[in-house]
Amino acid sequence: MSNKDAAAATTGIREELLRRFIESGERERLQDILRSKLQASGWQDRVKDKCQKYVHERSTNIDDITVDNMAEEVMPYARSSVPEYIKSEIMEDVRAFIYRVMPENKDQP
Amino acid sequence: MSSATMASPSPEKASSSTTGRTTCGGRGCPHLAQQHKTVMERLKVLIAYAHVCRHRQALLLGRRGGTTTATAEVGGSGEGDRSRKRLVDEMPVPGCFACGTAGDRLHACLQCDQYACWRGSRSRRSGESHIARHLHLSGHVLALDFVRLQVFCSACGDYVHDAGVASIVTAARTRWHAALCDAAEPEAKRPRIVATTSDLNAVAAKYAREHGAVGGCAAVRGVLNLGATCYLSAVVQALAHNPVVRGWMLSDGHHRRSCSNPGACMACEIDVAIQALHGGNGGDQVNSNQAFAPVRLLRALWAARGDVAGAGQQDAHECLVAVLDSLHAALATPEGGAQPRNCTCLVHTAFAGVLQSAVTCVRCGNTTRSLDPMLDISLDIPPAPAARLADAALNSALDTKQRRGPASASMTRGSRPVLTLHDCLAHYTRAESLPPGVYRCSRCAAPAAAVKQLSVRELPPVLTFQLKRFAAAGAAHSKVDSFVRLPLNVDMTPYTAAALATPATPTTPATGSAEPTSRMRRADATRANPACQYTLFAVIDHTGLLDTGHYTAYARHRARWFRFDDAAVTKADIRDVLGFADDVAARQGRPAKGRAYMAFYVKSVLDYHDAAAPPVAPTPSAVPPASDDWVEDAGVVKTAVASGEVRVERRGRKKGSTNAVRKSKPKQEDSAPAAAEDGELPLDAVSALALASSTLPLSQPTVAIAADPSSEDSDGEALWARISKDKAVDDLVPMLPTDAPTLASTRPPPLFIDPAALMVNNHHHEEEEEEEEDGDNAFSDSE
């Protein structure tokens, strides 16, 4: 297959996967699982604390606080402080789903 | 990872009534206010749609029992929920009109029919946000975040908060909560949600204004230490901020004047204490800042339990148990006192749960279960996680050990795993093998090896944990000092009997590595049951040594945390409550002293059977007695409808039948708020004005409230009419209220993040609103 075809095929497969991912409810299920794991590990409390600190710092100018600004500020911390084991567990679940749905494409990125 | 991993709720544009300088000054967004009516209409539909889409899998699985493999496209309908399932089935998942993806913070334009996605934060800067583009091009201003149900105003540039919107969202969430709980746990009973509005009806409000004396509501007052009674101070504070107890007491749950045992009645003393803590000394503003002296309370305690008497320091947990015991003795009805299982007093309504101990014979698989009522859960503190893994072999396959080994337990800034409440709970509900020869299986009729496992069968509305820090190891009594991190929210689903009974559905990829069952069981297997979510509201700390330590309490009052150190009350940071500093220290391996001793959690969506209503004696024939036929009897519930009559029914479900409700004949009762005695305020008014809200957790504040006894409440009446036709309990195609709940603009309904925590000046609005909400919540009947 030429590169272009491969790329097109990949995109097509990716969209199909995403569609199935969502429609079968797997995405929702994994999101729930992820949420409870993050909460159990204390990540949610820490991020919430960080957000509150952000707001306190800018309490003089409340109206400048927007969701996007706060997200931009807190996101790096939030992303980096997710415990490793949660990441790998979820990744495994996702991989399992992919394999279940499309067994022939097990080397999808 | 999708952007939904940011679990922290997004703050609204603060209703900055104080600054009022900017584009969106005043109460909320003017752009939204302009188009309020049309937006509301669209919202009602959209929110229902959003709920269906978001939880479609959960809803489809409802009533099927167990989890199906997620690959199968779930089609078809089950018996009895055809309408709902068809509804869910036929609704397509919306995708972004521009790019076709269905993920990524989908927004729905509120003025036309477009859906567009946000495209993540990375490309936001480059202006690729599809929703922004659509809004810009079409001139529309408002969009709704589909997942989080927040309104975005592109003119203000941020998410905005609006009273009407928030109330619709809350109401919808409450309705769907019942459906979701049902989906997660099909066999459990739920109290029927009769109405979801939180309006104080005009009649009661007028009455209250004219007849009531509104006193200042302090609610955070210290308790004097009468000499080594810090344990009592802590317990009193924990009870005073307990939403169920406080609500019941503040609404004249126990009349001092109608007490049958005055002078030695614990309920009277608790009532006095809670009233004093909240309202000062009989409205005396001067003295209300001083601490409250629990003299009579102490005396009542000593009278009730002689072993707690004495001048020395006592254990806070023992004290709490003693207080609850004597409260129960004071409040219980005669039949309740005989059988604690069916007791309907305040104590059991709030605290009582059921523990299950299941012993399984290894040889034949025969399981015997025994149920124990409990008022709290006492957790052992397990040894450090690294050592604990060694005996996890019974629970799981090898993967757990390898995965949770020290190398991969790397959290940020430190590599030691920290003990959390979840660890303690997991240890409590672990499957332990009984020593041989102890168990005699009834089926095999021979001694056999057996496995015993504890679990929680019924969760109480208020969950109390005690960490057993006082280990009496032989002769030396020592305190177990290890730091245990308490989460702000606890999901008890993995520890319930239902969750532990069903074996998890392992997702087995063909590569062969099966998910270890215990890990699945603990966190993944079942969907988080919305009825098992708890939020922390009070913590009792113990510092110091065993005999000479000191108790302090942290409690949450309207989303703000306070530290109660006997008479000294200070504002506390959530970081202190949860012990972030200790957490970090423990993770880095430094010695950290764990302070938390008892933790009090309340259900995030507080639905409970209002059996602890102040005694209005029902005619014995009218109420069907509790019998063994009833699966988890929900108690007697009295609800009032607009016509003024009060129906008394027993909620629950007979074993084997799907029909949920068996009603007795409705009784005529005076439901108008005219049952005042001696100038005391009627129920609604009192609850409206004097109560502080409790059910304002930081994530999902909703309450299930009964029908409002007013003629304007068409919502409650219509709902009641629907329910009374004996429809299936989950025919909860969301009912759109005929009138939008009319809230006065001065009372913003519960928010997802309380701006009062951010801005001092908003405190007032919060106070007013939550009071009435909580009032309606705690008393589904009116007298």
Short mmCIF file of C-alpha atoms in Angstrom, two decimals, chain B residues 86-376:
data_model
loop_
_atom_site.label_atom_id
_atom_site.label_comp_id
_atom_site.label_asym_id
_atom_site.label_seq_id
_atom_site.Cartn_x
_atom_site.Cartn_y
_atom_site.Cartn_z
CA ARG B 86 -36.74 2.66 22.93
CA LEU B 87 -36.19 6.25 23.75
CA VAL B 88 -32.59 5.59 24.54
CA ASP B 89 -32.08 3.36 21.57
CA GLU B 90 -33.46 5.68 19.05
CA MET B 91 -31.62 8.73 20.13
CA PRO B 92 -28.47 9.07 18.17
CA VAL B 93 -25.33 10.23 19.76
CA PRO B 94 -24.69 13.68 18.45
CA GLY B 95 -21.57 14.43 16.60
CA CYS B 96 -19.92 17.66 15.76
CA PHE B 97 -21.38 19.11 12.61
CA ALA B 98 -18.10 20.47 11.52
CA CYS B 99 -15.71 17.65 12.07
CA GLY B 100 -17.86 14.68 12.79
CA THR B 101 -16.26 13.57 16.00
CA ALA B 102 -18.53 12.84 18.84
CA GLY B 103 -16.13 13.48 21.60
CA ASP B 104 -14.22 16.41 22.85
CA ARG B 105 -16.48 18.67 24.78
CA LEU B 106 -19.43 18.77 22.52
CA HIS B 107 -21.50 21.87 22.69
CA ALA B 108 -24.97 22.44 21.47
CA CYS B 109 -25.91 25.82 20.19
CA LEU B 110 -28.88 27.10 22.05
CA GLN B 111 -30.36 29.06 19.26
CA CYS B 112 -30.27 26.67 16.41
CA ASP B 113 -29.70 23.01 15.97
CA GLN B 114 -26.00 22.85 15.64
CA TYR B 115 -23.62 20.75 17.59
CA ALA B 116 -20.00 21.53 17.55
CA CYS B 117 -17.02 20.45 19.49
CA TRP B 118 -14.45 22.38 21.33
CA ARG B 119 -11.49 20.71 19.90
CA GLY B 120 -9.49 20.65 23.07
CA SER B 121 -7.47 23.32 24.63
CA ARG B 122 -4.43 23.00 22.52
CA SER B 123 -6.05 24.21 19.38
CA ARG B 124 -8.20 26.70 21.14
CA ARG B 125 -5.66 29.36 20.82
CA SER B 126 -5.49 28.92 17.12
CA GLY B 127 -9.17 29.59 16.90
CA GLU B 128 -10.09 26.20 15.64
CA SER B 129 -12.79 25.74 18.16
CA HIS B 130 -15.71 24.69 16.07
CA ILE B 131 -18.30 25.93 18.44
CA ALA B 132 -16.65 29.29 18.66
CA ARG B 133 -16.59 29.46 14.94
CA HIS B 134 -20.21 28.57 14.65
CA LEU B 135 -21.22 31.09 17.25
CA HIS B 136 -19.19 33.73 15.60
CA LEU B 137 -20.50 33.05 12.15
CA SER B 138 -24.09 32.71 13.03
CA GLY B 139 -24.25 35.47 15.57
CA HIS B 140 -25.62 33.15 18.16
CA VAL B 141 -24.30 33.69 21.56
CA LEU B 142 -25.18 30.81 23.80
CA ALA B 143 -24.16 27.22 23.75
CA LEU B 144 -24.58 24.37 26.14
CA ASP B 145 -21.80 22.06 27.10
CA PHE B 146 -23.36 18.74 26.44
CA VAL B 147 -21.61 16.72 29.04
CA ARG B 148 -21.45 19.09 31.92
CA LEU B 149 -24.64 20.99 31.20
CA GLN B 150 -23.22 24.43 31.58
CA VAL B 151 -24.12 27.36 29.44
CA PHE B 152 -21.39 29.10 27.56
CA CYS B 153 -21.79 32.66 26.44
CA SER B 154 -19.43 33.67 23.75
CA ALA B 155 -20.02 37.35 24.32
CA CYS B 156 -18.91 37.01 27.91
CA GLY B 157 -16.27 34.59 26.90
CA ASP B 158 -16.95 32.14 29.64
CA TYR B 159 -19.43 29.79 31.12
CA VAL B 160 -22.20 31.62 32.83
CA HIS B 161 -24.47 30.77 35.62
CA ASP B 162 -28.13 31.42 35.64
CA ALA B 163 -30.61 30.67 38.33
CA GLY B 164 -33.27 29.27 36.08
CA VAL B 165 -30.86 27.16 34.13
CA ALA B 166 -29.27 25.71 37.18
CA SER B 167 -32.59 24.80 38.67
CA ILE B 168 -33.64 22.98 35.54
CA VAL B 169 -30.39 21.11 35.48
CA THR B 170 -30.71 20.15 39.10
CA ALA B 171 -34.25 19.00 38.66
CA ALA B 172 -33.34 16.90 35.66
CA ARG B 173 -30.43 15.37 37.46
CA THR B 174 -32.62 14.37 40.32
CA ARG B 175 -35.07 12.68 38.05
CA TRP B 176 -32.44 10.82 36.18
CA HIS B 177 -30.67 9.93 39.35
CA ALA B 178 -33.45 7.61 40.21
CA ALA B 179 -33.29 5.96 36.83
CA LEU B 180 -29.56 5.58 37.05
CA CYS B 181 -29.67 4.13 40.51
CA ASP B 182 -32.16 1.69 39.29
CA ALA B 183 -29.96 0.79 36.39
CA ALA B 184 -27.00 0.22 38.60
CA GLU B 185 -28.79 -1.76 41.20
CA PRO B 186 -32.01 -3.14 39.85
CA GLU B 187 -33.12 -4.94 42.93
CA ALA B 188 -32.88 -2.19 45.44
CA LYS B 189 -35.72 -0.03 46.48
CA ARG B 190 -35.48 3.67 46.18
CA PRO B 191 -37.56 6.28 47.85
CA ARG B 192 -39.82 7.61 45.22
CA ILE B 193 -38.94 11.09 44.12
CA VAL B 194 -42.08 13.06 44.16
CA ALA B 195 -40.92 16.51 43.23
CA THR B 196 -37.72 18.20 42.41
CA THR B 197 -38.48 21.83 42.87
CA SER B 198 -37.07 23.63 45.77
CA ASP B 199 -39.48 26.45 45.93
CA LEU B 200 -40.90 27.70 49.08
CA ASN B 201 -44.50 28.17 48.29
CA ALA B 202 -45.86 31.66 48.58
CA VAL B 203 -48.27 30.88 51.35
CA ALA B 204 -45.64 29.53 53.69
CA ALA B 205 -43.26 32.31 52.89
CA LYS B 206 -45.82 34.93 53.69
CA TYR B 207 -46.75 33.21 56.89
CA ALA B 208 -43.17 33.00 57.93
CA ARG B 209 -42.51 36.61 57.24
CA GLU B 210 -45.49 37.74 59.19
CA HIS B 211 -45.35 35.42 62.12
CA GLY B 212 -41.80 34.47 62.53
CA ALA B 213 -38.97 36.12 64.28
CA VAL B 214 -36.00 35.69 62.08
CA GLY B 215 -32.93 35.29 64.14
CA GLY B 216 -29.40 35.22 63.01
CA CYS B 217 -28.22 31.81 62.06
CA ALA B 218 -24.82 31.31 63.46
CA ALA B 219 -24.31 27.62 62.97
CA VAL B 220 -20.67 27.78 63.78
CA ARG B 221 -20.24 28.12 67.47
CA GLY B 222 -17.75 26.66 69.74
CA VAL B 223 -18.57 24.26 72.51
CA LEU B 224 -17.06 24.94 75.89
CA ASN B 225 -14.75 22.40 77.33
CA LEU B 226 -16.07 21.57 80.75
CA GLY B 227 -12.93 19.84 81.81
CA ALA B 228 -11.50 17.16 79.55
CA THR B 229 -14.71 17.05 77.57
CA CYS B 230 -13.11 17.77 74.24
CA TYR B 231 -14.48 14.46 73.11
CA LEU B 232 -17.98 15.70 73.75
CA SER B 233 -17.31 18.94 71.93
CA ALA B 234 -16.14 17.06 68.90
CA VAL B 235 -19.12 14.73 68.94
CA VAL B 236 -21.59 17.57 69.38
CA GLN B 237 -20.10 19.44 66.46
CA ALA B 238 -20.17 16.36 64.30
CA LEU B 239 -23.82 15.81 65.13
CA ALA B 240 -24.74 19.44 64.72
CA HIS B 241 -23.42 19.47 61.18
CA ASN B 242 -24.94 16.17 60.31
CA PRO B 243 -27.54 17.11 57.74
CA VAL B 244 -30.13 14.58 58.72
CA VAL B 245 -29.84 15.09 62.46
CA ARG B 246 -29.63 18.82 62.23
CA GLY B 247 -32.52 19.10 59.85
CA TRP B 248 -34.73 16.92 61.94
CA MET B 249 -33.89 18.65 65.16
CA LEU B 250 -34.21 22.15 63.82
CA SER B 251 -37.64 21.41 62.53
CA ASP B 252 -39.04 20.60 65.88
CA GLY B 253 -38.46 16.95 65.53
CA HIS B 254 -38.55 16.56 69.23
CA HIS B 255 -40.63 18.96 71.22
CA ARG B 256 -39.25 19.77 74.56
CA ARG B 257 -42.74 20.38 75.76
CA SER B 258 -44.14 17.19 74.47
CA CYS B 259 -41.33 15.10 75.79
CA SER B 260 -42.47 12.26 77.90
CA ASN B 261 -39.36 12.18 79.97
CA PRO B 262 -38.28 15.72 80.61
CA GLY B 263 -35.16 16.38 82.50
CA ALA B 264 -33.36 13.24 81.56
CA CYS B 265 -34.08 13.03 77.88
CA MET B 266 -31.11 12.97 75.61
CA ALA B 267 -33.16 14.06 72.66
CA CYS B 268 -34.15 17.23 74.46
CA GLU B 269 -30.57 18.00 75.25
CA ILE B 270 -29.40 17.38 71.73
CA ASP B 271 -32.23 19.54 70.52
CA VAL B 272 -31.17 22.31 72.86
CA ALA B 273 -27.59 21.92 71.78
CA ILE B 274 -28.33 22.09 68.10
CA GLN B 275 -30.69 25.01 68.50
CA ALA B 276 -28.11 26.82 70.55
CA LEU B 277 -25.37 26.14 68.08
CA HIS B 278 -27.42 27.44 65.27
CA GLY B 279 -29.45 30.22 66.68
CA GLY B 280 -27.72 31.48 69.72
CA ASN B 281 -29.29 31.51 73.12
CA GLY B 282 -32.88 31.98 72.23
CA GLY B 283 -32.15 34.63 69.69
CA ASP B 284 -29.95 36.53 72.00
CA GLN B 285 -27.48 38.01 69.64
CA VAL B 286 -25.06 39.09 72.29
CA ASN B 287 -24.46 35.68 73.63
CA SER B 288 -24.58 33.81 70.42
CA ASN B 289 -20.94 34.35 69.75
CA GLN B 290 -19.87 32.75 72.91
CA ALA B 291 -19.37 29.11 73.14
CA PHE B 292 -22.12 26.81 74.15
CA ALA B 293 -21.77 24.97 77.40
CA PRO B 294 -23.07 21.43 77.18
CA VAL B 295 -23.74 21.02 80.84
CA ARG B 296 -27.12 19.41 80.66
CA LEU B 297 -26.05 17.32 77.74
CA LEU B 298 -23.20 15.95 79.75
CA ARG B 299 -25.47 15.21 82.61
CA ALA B 300 -27.95 13.43 80.40
CA LEU B 301 -25.12 11.43 78.94
CA TRP B 302 -23.90 10.38 82.33
CA ALA B 303 -27.39 9.54 83.43
CA ALA B 304 -27.88 7.34 80.43
CA ARG B 305 -24.56 5.62 80.43
CA GLY B 306 -22.91 5.34 83.74
CA ASP B 307 -19.76 3.92 82.33
CA VAL B 308 -19.08 7.02 80.36
CA ALA B 309 -19.42 9.12 83.45
CA GLY B 310 -16.38 10.36 85.15
CA ALA B 311 -14.15 13.30 84.98
CA GLY B 312 -11.59 11.75 82.76
CA GLN B 313 -11.19 11.84 79.05
CA GLN B 314 -13.34 9.44 77.17
CA ASP B 315 -13.17 8.07 73.71
CA ALA B 316 -15.03 10.10 71.12
CA HIS B 317 -16.34 7.08 69.35
CA GLU B 318 -17.65 5.59 72.56
CA CYS B 319 -19.23 8.87 73.36
CA LEU B 320 -20.91 9.03 69.98
CA VAL B 321 -22.24 5.53 70.37
CA ALA B 322 -23.53 6.37 73.83
CA VAL B 323 -25.21 9.50 72.58
CA LEU B 324 -26.82 7.66 69.71
CA ASP B 325 -27.96 4.89 72.00
CA SER B 326 -29.67 7.21 74.38
CA LEU B 327 -31.11 9.21 71.49
CA HIS B 328 -32.56 6.04 70.15
CA ALA B 329 -33.95 5.14 73.53
CA ALA B 330 -35.55 8.53 73.79
CA LEU B 331 -36.96 8.64 70.30
CA ALA B 332 -37.81 5.12 69.38
CA THR B 333 -41.35 4.01 69.07
CA PRO B 334 -42.17 0.89 71.01
CA GLU B 335 -42.12 -1.46 68.08
CA GLY B 336 -38.96 0.07 66.84
CA GLY B 337 -37.24 -0.41 70.11
CA ALA B 338 -37.98 -4.07 70.06
CA GLN B 339 -36.52 -4.70 66.65
CA PRO B 340 -33.68 -2.42 65.78
CA ARG B 341 -33.93 -3.55 62.22
CA ASN B 342 -37.25 -1.85 61.76
CA CYS B 343 -36.72 1.06 64.02
CA THR B 344 -37.80 4.31 62.56
CA CYS B 345 -36.24 6.75 64.95
CA LEU B 346 -33.93 9.49 63.86
CA VAL B 347 -30.84 7.57 64.74
CA HIS B 348 -31.71 4.63 62.64
CA THR B 349 -32.98 6.68 59.78
CA ALA B 350 -29.76 8.55 59.58
CA PHE B 351 -27.10 6.12 60.61
CA ALA B 352 -28.37 2.60 60.38
CA GLY B 353 -27.01 0.32 57.78
CA VAL B 354 -26.63 -3.38 57.47
CA LEU B 355 -23.45 -5.33 57.27
CA GLN B 356 -23.31 -8.70 55.71
CA SER B 357 -20.94 -11.46 56.57
CA ALA B 358 -20.82 -14.14 53.94
CA VAL B 359 -19.09 -17.40 54.64
CA THR B 360 -18.48 -19.61 51.67
CA CYS B 361 -17.51 -23.19 51.98
CA VAL B 362 -14.59 -23.85 49.74
CA ARG B 363 -15.61 -27.36 48.97
CA CYS B 364 -19.20 -27.07 47.96
CA GLY B 365 -19.62 -23.36 47.43
CA ASN B 366 -22.44 -23.08 49.89
CA THR B 367 -22.69 -19.54 51.13
CA THR B 368 -24.30 -18.54 54.34
CA ARG B 369 -24.98 -14.93 54.97
CA SER B 370 -25.68 -13.23 58.19
CA LEU B 371 -26.80 -9.68 58.51
CA ASP B 372 -25.84 -7.27 61.22
CA PRO B 373 -27.31 -3.89 61.73
CA MET B 374 -24.72 -1.27 62.33
CA LEU B 375 -24.54 2.41 63.05
CA ASP B 376 -21.01 2.96 61.91
#
